[in-house]
């Protein structure tokens, strides 16, 4: 009797809670409260996505400019002069200082503002409350603050491009002493200070978002949503958030010490340095300390970027292959293993710093070890696709493309993991090719897959499928056209970040490859126009989306096709099964939503 009374009280509380929510939704929202200072996870996800798209266009334009310099050094380009003016592109020839600045800001924007903020900020915000059956994030206010810190951080990074001395110019890794001495080069002055301020605000945004994601997943799952019934997307976002909360504070400490060296005459990173024949007043530090701190964030950062894309691909591939995901628990275990191992491999970026050969061998071992859970994921994707009833949607094509780039880039990672082999190609285009394919392309493909798949939930309309497929093939082919040949010029010894290689006769026979890479980059950049048109046109004029356009099982497709704050108008849905009951024998349809109760004797794929 006591148990029954307790249950009735719980139901009564739930009814009151839902009525309170319905009442809240009746009040009229102003433009500012709905679109600017929104606390609704769906609106915040759209804000992150639009901001990331704008930043991606800026970074892509920068890459086209410096690629044109590499392919045709000394050539005059009216387009470059129109964008950069006389100071940085006199007569249309890119200034060497601005070249390094463009490389720096391009890398920073892509790694942090597009692949980290754009991917996690968009899809963790959109999917976590939807797929765990929650009304919203644990804290809507902190969620709003997370976006605003991200936006202000983006604005400061962009503002640094318009100051007299130019933006930061020490590479996206901002190694000292170049970044620690304002008098070193123009890009080490105010531009570097703005870079440091921007990144500090970015980390605040990432921490606010990450803590919110973790608490929401742990505390706000609906009835029946056990950990082993969660979609793999939610596992990916949870592990990503944990990595961010543990590693991003290290970047803040790293930045704080750099600010002290720059402004307060400390010497954490400044060793015995002479400028104009005179020693610095503050010496005795070590730039190697900076590398340790930076890469202790920097390698988990690779998986902060990759894991959301892997999670999105798991959902999209299973849904569009009309098959259960192969090895659900193995996929969870592999993501957990990747998350743990990502903290003990940072030294593989530092084989050239003179570290102990024994310590180097430890990092070789841990880096090679991370290939095992990565291979588990790749094999599980391939097995899920095997003999599936594949639906060739743009989201599915980009997910398959992500698996391709993940495998291709991972193979070259084995070469760079070995300290003996790495020394030969360190700081060459081989490294650039590797991380652009394994991290950059995989994450971008995962992001595109997510946009095409969940666009109907975000904007209640459908994107054009034919334009989506055109966008995929142009992007896929041009991306490989850019980064695959870079492996070969890297093996030939061409160094990265050089303004021109024309001073080295041994590289003269590689000019054709550089031209080919740049042409592919220009085609790739132009092809993103197809996506941008499809995206923005579909927001306003696209075909209205049906309730469940992909016949998927997860909870987000049970919400009304209207963006109400609270997601479900009545009681929260109850979950009875895992998320991947596709093509289940004995069922009339080839999908069984998570809200459908198990029949007598029916097994739950999540292990219940």
mmCIF file of C-alpha atoms in Angstrom, residues 92-311:
data_model
loop_
_atom_site.group_PDB
_atom_site.id
_atom_site.type_symbol
_atom_site.label_atom_id
_atom_site.label_comp_id
_atom_site.label_asym_id
_atom_site.label_seq_id
_atom_site.Cartn_x
_atom_site.Cartn_y
_atom_site.Cartn_z
ATOM 1 C CA UNK A 92 48.114 41.582 -54.586
ATOM 2 C CA UNK A 93 51.201 39.750 -53.202
ATOM 3 C CA UNK A 94 50.663 38.283 -49.733
ATOM 4 C CA UNK A 95 52.940 39.723 -47.026
ATOM 5 C CA UNK A 96 55.124 37.073 -45.263
ATOM 6 C CA UNK A 97 53.977 38.208 -41.789
ATOM 7 C CA UNK A 98 50.327 37.950 -42.831
ATOM 8 C CA UNK A 99 50.977 34.492 -44.324
ATOM 9 C CA UNK A 100 51.994 33.163 -40.909
ATOM 10 C CA UNK A 101 49.082 35.007 -39.281
ATOM 11 C CA UNK A 102 46.580 33.415 -41.684
ATOM 12 C CA UNK A 103 48.003 29.946 -40.975
ATOM 13 C CA UNK A 104 47.734 30.638 -37.224
ATOM 14 C CA UNK A 105 44.175 31.982 -37.195
ATOM 15 C CA UNK A 106 42.949 29.368 -39.714
ATOM 16 C CA UNK A 107 44.178 26.553 -37.452
ATOM 17 C CA UNK A 108 42.818 28.176 -34.292
ATOM 18 C CA UNK A 109 39.357 28.797 -35.754
ATOM 19 C CA UNK A 110 39.040 25.305 -37.218
ATOM 20 C CA UNK A 111 40.240 23.387 -34.150
ATOM 21 C CA UNK A 112 38.430 25.374 -31.472
ATOM 22 C CA UNK A 113 35.608 27.422 -32.973
ATOM 23 C CA UNK A 114 34.368 25.028 -35.668
ATOM 24 C CA UNK A 115 35.338 21.473 -34.729
ATOM 25 C CA UNK A 116 35.070 21.864 -30.939
ATOM 26 C CA UNK A 117 32.515 24.609 -30.289
ATOM 27 C CA UNK A 118 30.581 24.038 -33.488
ATOM 28 C CA UNK A 119 30.321 20.248 -33.258
ATOM 29 C CA UNK A 120 29.782 19.742 -29.512
ATOM 30 C CA UNK A 121 27.978 23.037 -28.981
ATOM 31 C CA UNK A 122 25.488 22.255 -31.734
ATOM 32 C CA UNK A 123 24.807 18.557 -31.353
ATOM 33 C CA UNK A 124 25.334 18.017 -27.618
ATOM 34 C CA UNK A 125 22.875 20.861 -27.027
ATOM 35 C CA UNK A 126 20.373 19.569 -29.546
ATOM 36 C CA UNK A 127 20.507 15.857 -28.794
ATOM 37 C CA UNK A 128 21.249 15.335 -25.101
ATOM 38 C CA UNK A 129 17.873 16.553 -23.754
ATOM 39 C CA UNK A 130 16.031 15.063 -26.740
ATOM 40 C CA UNK A 131 17.634 11.615 -26.654
ATOM 41 C CA UNK A 132 17.689 11.094 -22.872
ATOM 42 C CA UNK A 133 14.085 12.311 -22.520
ATOM 43 C CA UNK A 134 14.686 15.563 -20.620
ATOM 44 C CA UNK A 135 12.792 18.847 -20.766
ATOM 45 C CA UNK A 136 16.001 20.816 -21.256
ATOM 46 C CA UNK A 137 19.576 21.031 -20.008
ATOM 47 C CA UNK A 138 20.180 20.912 -16.256
ATOM 48 C CA UNK A 139 20.791 24.678 -16.278
ATOM 49 C CA UNK A 140 19.348 26.738 -19.104
ATOM 50 C CA UNK A 141 21.049 29.877 -17.773
ATOM 51 C CA UNK A 142 24.540 28.343 -17.776
ATOM 52 C CA UNK A 143 23.788 26.943 -21.217
ATOM 53 C CA UNK A 144 22.985 30.450 -22.475
ATOM 54 C CA UNK A 145 26.174 31.782 -20.861
ATOM 55 C CA UNK A 146 28.148 29.021 -22.583
ATOM 56 C CA UNK A 147 27.022 30.266 -25.992
ATOM 57 C CA UNK A 148 27.644 33.916 -25.148
ATOM 58 C CA UNK A 149 31.178 33.255 -23.964
ATOM 59 C CA UNK A 150 31.688 31.319 -27.222
ATOM 60 C CA UNK A 151 30.312 34.203 -29.295
ATOM 61 C CA UNK A 152 32.383 36.873 -27.501
ATOM 62 C CA UNK A 153 35.466 34.663 -27.813
ATOM 63 C CA UNK A 154 34.815 34.312 -31.567
ATOM 64 C CA UNK A 155 34.364 38.076 -31.875
ATOM 65 C CA UNK A 156 37.655 38.825 -30.133
ATOM 66 C CA UNK A 157 39.502 36.312 -32.330
ATOM 67 C CA UNK A 158 38.041 37.955 -35.430
ATOM 68 C CA UNK A 159 38.769 41.476 -34.095
ATOM 69 C CA UNK A 160 42.459 40.556 -33.790
ATOM 70 C CA UNK A 161 42.561 40.334 -37.610
ATOM 71 C CA UNK A 162 41.852 44.066 -37.959
ATOM 72 C CA UNK A 163 44.507 45.641 -35.706
ATOM 73 C CA UNK A 164 47.591 47.433 -37.046
ATOM 74 C CA UNK A 165 50.149 44.771 -36.124
ATOM 75 C CA UNK A 166 47.996 41.928 -37.374
ATOM 76 C CA UNK A 167 46.686 38.853 -35.558
ATOM 77 C CA UNK A 168 48.708 36.259 -33.627
ATOM 78 C CA UNK A 169 51.463 34.730 -35.779
ATOM 79 C CA UNK A 170 53.102 31.913 -33.845
ATOM 80 C CA UNK A 171 51.176 28.992 -35.342
ATOM 81 C CA UNK A 172 47.979 27.687 -33.719
ATOM 82 C CA UNK A 173 50.150 26.017 -31.059
ATOM 83 C CA UNK A 174 51.637 29.478 -30.145
ATOM 84 C CA UNK A 175 54.978 28.060 -28.987
ATOM 85 C CA UNK A 176 57.244 30.373 -26.985
ATOM 86 C CA UNK A 177 59.600 32.126 -27.143
ATOM 87 C CA UNK A 178 57.961 33.584 -30.303
ATOM 88 C CA UNK A 179 54.607 34.028 -28.518
ATOM 89 C CA UNK A 180 56.215 35.105 -25.212
ATOM 90 C CA UNK A 181 58.222 38.049 -26.588
ATOM 91 C CA UNK A 182 56.025 40.923 -27.871
ATOM 92 C CA UNK A 183 59.057 42.400 -29.664
ATOM 93 C CA UNK A 184 59.761 39.182 -31.620
ATOM 94 C CA UNK A 185 57.502 39.814 -34.654
ATOM 95 C CA UNK A 186 54.443 42.022 -35.348
ATOM 96 C CA UNK A 187 52.114 39.081 -34.680
ATOM 97 C CA UNK A 188 53.486 38.683 -31.145
ATOM 98 C CA UNK A 189 52.121 42.055 -29.990
ATOM 99 C CA UNK A 190 48.459 42.952 -29.377
ATOM 100 C CA UNK A 191 47.254 40.231 -31.746
ATOM 101 C CA UNK A 192 48.768 37.567 -29.498
ATOM 102 C CA UNK A 193 47.252 39.177 -26.384
ATOM 103 C CA UNK A 194 43.794 39.084 -28.020
ATOM 104 C CA UNK A 195 44.378 35.434 -28.981
ATOM 105 C CA UNK A 196 45.102 34.577 -25.334
ATOM 106 C CA UNK A 197 42.033 36.476 -24.071
ATOM 107 C CA UNK A 198 39.846 34.835 -26.717
ATOM 108 C CA UNK A 199 41.031 31.330 -25.811
ATOM 109 C CA UNK A 200 40.476 31.934 -22.084
ATOM 110 C CA UNK A 201 36.860 32.926 -22.773
ATOM 111 C CA UNK A 202 36.509 29.916 -25.076
ATOM 112 C CA UNK A 203 37.609 27.583 -22.274
ATOM 113 C CA UNK A 204 35.038 29.153 -19.907
ATOM 114 C CA UNK A 205 32.378 28.436 -22.542
ATOM 115 C CA UNK A 206 33.585 24.835 -22.953
ATOM 116 C CA UNK A 207 33.586 24.207 -19.188
ATOM 117 C CA UNK A 208 30.092 25.664 -18.656
ATOM 118 C CA UNK A 209 28.767 23.575 -21.526
ATOM 119 C CA UNK A 210 30.649 20.418 -20.532
ATOM 120 C CA UNK A 211 29.468 20.458 -16.893
ATOM 121 C CA UNK A 212 25.896 21.000 -18.098
ATOM 122 C CA UNK A 213 26.124 18.053 -20.505
ATOM 123 C CA UNK A 214 27.527 15.707 -17.855
ATOM 124 C CA UNK A 215 24.909 16.612 -15.222
ATOM 125 C CA UNK A 216 22.054 16.361 -17.726
ATOM 126 C CA UNK A 217 23.070 12.886 -18.908
ATOM 127 C CA UNK A 218 23.643 11.566 -15.379
ATOM 128 C CA UNK A 219 20.633 13.130 -13.606
ATOM 129 C CA UNK A 220 17.874 13.888 -16.122
ATOM 130 C CA UNK A 221 17.391 10.630 -18.026
ATOM 131 C CA UNK A 222 13.736 9.678 -18.380
ATOM 132 C CA UNK A 223 12.214 6.545 -16.860
ATOM 133 C CA UNK A 224 13.701 3.400 -18.391
ATOM 134 C CA UNK A 225 16.652 5.223 -20.004
ATOM 135 C CA UNK A 226 19.453 3.231 -18.403
ATOM 136 C CA UNK A 227 23.055 3.841 -19.394
ATOM 137 C CA UNK A 228 23.006 0.796 -21.676
ATOM 138 C CA UNK A 229 19.925 2.039 -23.495
ATOM 139 C CA UNK A 230 21.431 5.413 -24.354
ATOM 140 C CA UNK A 231 22.220 6.050 -28.028
ATOM 141 C CA UNK A 232 25.943 6.069 -28.831
ATOM 142 C CA UNK A 233 25.661 9.780 -29.618
ATOM 143 C CA UNK A 234 24.948 10.457 -25.934
ATOM 144 C CA UNK A 235 27.858 8.274 -24.827
ATOM 145 C CA UNK A 236 30.124 10.201 -27.204
ATOM 146 C CA UNK A 237 28.975 13.602 -25.891
ATOM 147 C CA UNK A 238 29.293 12.449 -22.268
ATOM 148 C CA UNK A 239 32.871 11.195 -22.701
ATOM 149 C CA UNK A 240 33.766 14.301 -24.735
ATOM 150 C CA UNK A 241 32.440 16.572 -21.973
ATOM 151 C CA UNK A 242 34.447 14.689 -19.338
ATOM 152 C CA UNK A 243 37.622 15.032 -21.441
ATOM 153 C CA UNK A 244 36.993 18.765 -21.820
ATOM 154 C CA UNK A 245 36.348 19.375 -18.120
ATOM 155 C CA UNK A 246 39.578 17.547 -17.221
ATOM 156 C CA UNK A 247 41.868 18.977 -19.903
ATOM 157 C CA UNK A 248 40.744 22.527 -20.741
ATOM 158 C CA UNK A 249 41.766 23.991 -17.346
ATOM 159 C CA UNK A 250 45.345 22.958 -18.193
ATOM 160 C CA UNK A 251 45.199 25.271 -21.225
ATOM 161 C CA UNK A 252 44.115 28.130 -18.942
ATOM 162 C CA UNK A 253 47.124 27.547 -16.661
ATOM 163 C CA UNK A 254 49.360 27.375 -19.739
ATOM 164 C CA UNK A 255 47.913 30.673 -21.046
ATOM 165 C CA UNK A 256 48.140 32.345 -17.607
ATOM 166 C CA UNK A 257 51.881 31.618 -17.371
ATOM 167 C CA UNK A 258 52.364 32.912 -20.933
ATOM 168 C CA UNK A 259 50.545 36.151 -20.065
ATOM 169 C CA UNK A 260 52.814 36.557 -17.021
ATOM 170 C CA UNK A 261 55.918 36.069 -19.174
ATOM 171 C CA UNK A 262 54.612 38.596 -21.710
ATOM 172 C CA UNK A 263 53.421 41.281 -19.317
ATOM 173 C CA UNK A 264 54.945 40.795 -15.858
ATOM 174 C CA UNK A 265 58.577 39.859 -16.668
ATOM 175 C CA UNK A 266 58.459 36.318 -15.315
ATOM 176 C CA UNK A 267 60.412 33.558 -17.070
ATOM 177 C CA UNK A 268 58.363 30.358 -16.972
ATOM 178 C CA UNK A 269 59.002 29.728 -20.687
ATOM 179 C CA UNK A 270 61.970 32.031 -21.444
ATOM 180 C CA UNK A 271 65.379 30.356 -21.502
ATOM 181 C CA UNK A 272 68.730 32.068 -22.200
ATOM 182 C CA UNK A 273 67.687 34.425 -24.991
ATOM 183 C CA UNK A 274 69.703 37.288 -26.501
ATOM 184 C CA UNK A 275 68.068 40.089 -28.492
ATOM 185 C CA UNK A 276 70.398 42.457 -30.368
ATOM 186 C CA UNK A 277 73.362 40.978 -28.480
ATOM 187 C CA UNK A 278 71.845 41.725 -25.070
ATOM 188 C CA UNK A 279 70.430 39.046 -22.749
ATOM 189 C CA UNK A 280 66.853 39.253 -21.539
ATOM 190 C CA UNK A 281 66.413 40.469 -17.970
ATOM 191 C CA UNK A 282 64.154 37.525 -17.229
ATOM 192 C CA UNK A 283 65.666 34.149 -18.139
ATOM 193 C CA UNK A 284 65.972 30.630 -16.792
ATOM 194 C CA UNK A 285 62.665 29.113 -17.878
ATOM 195 C CA UNK A 286 61.955 26.404 -20.433
ATOM 196 C CA UNK A 287 59.791 26.549 -23.561
ATOM 197 C CA UNK A 288 59.469 22.767 -23.210
ATOM 198 C CA UNK A 289 57.234 23.338 -20.148
ATOM 199 C CA UNK A 290 54.781 25.115 -22.444
ATOM 200 C CA UNK A 291 54.741 22.154 -24.825
ATOM 201 C CA UNK A 292 53.936 19.741 -22.006
ATOM 202 C CA UNK A 293 51.060 21.904 -20.758
ATOM 203 C CA UNK A 294 49.731 22.677 -24.234
ATOM 204 C CA UNK A 295 49.767 19.102 -25.493
ATOM 205 C CA UNK A 296 48.287 17.744 -22.266
ATOM 206 C CA UNK A 297 45.210 19.581 -23.508
ATOM 207 C CA UNK A 298 46.134 19.230 -27.188
ATOM 208 C CA UNK A 299 45.869 15.477 -27.456
ATOM 209 C CA UNK A 300 42.588 15.005 -25.579
ATOM 210 C CA UNK A 301 41.450 17.895 -27.805
ATOM 211 C CA UNK A 302 41.887 15.616 -30.848
ATOM 212 C CA UNK A 303 39.273 13.272 -29.358
ATOM 213 C CA UNK A 304 37.110 16.123 -28.061
ATOM 214 C CA UNK A 305 36.825 16.893 -31.772
ATOM 215 C CA UNK A 306 36.588 13.291 -33.012
ATOM 216 C CA UNK A 307 34.292 11.549 -30.513
ATOM 217 C CA UNK A 308 31.150 13.594 -31.293
ATOM 218 C CA UNK A 309 31.677 12.864 -35.001
ATOM 219 C CA UNK A 310 32.091 9.144 -34.239
ATOM 220 C CA UNK A 311 28.919 9.173 -32.133
#
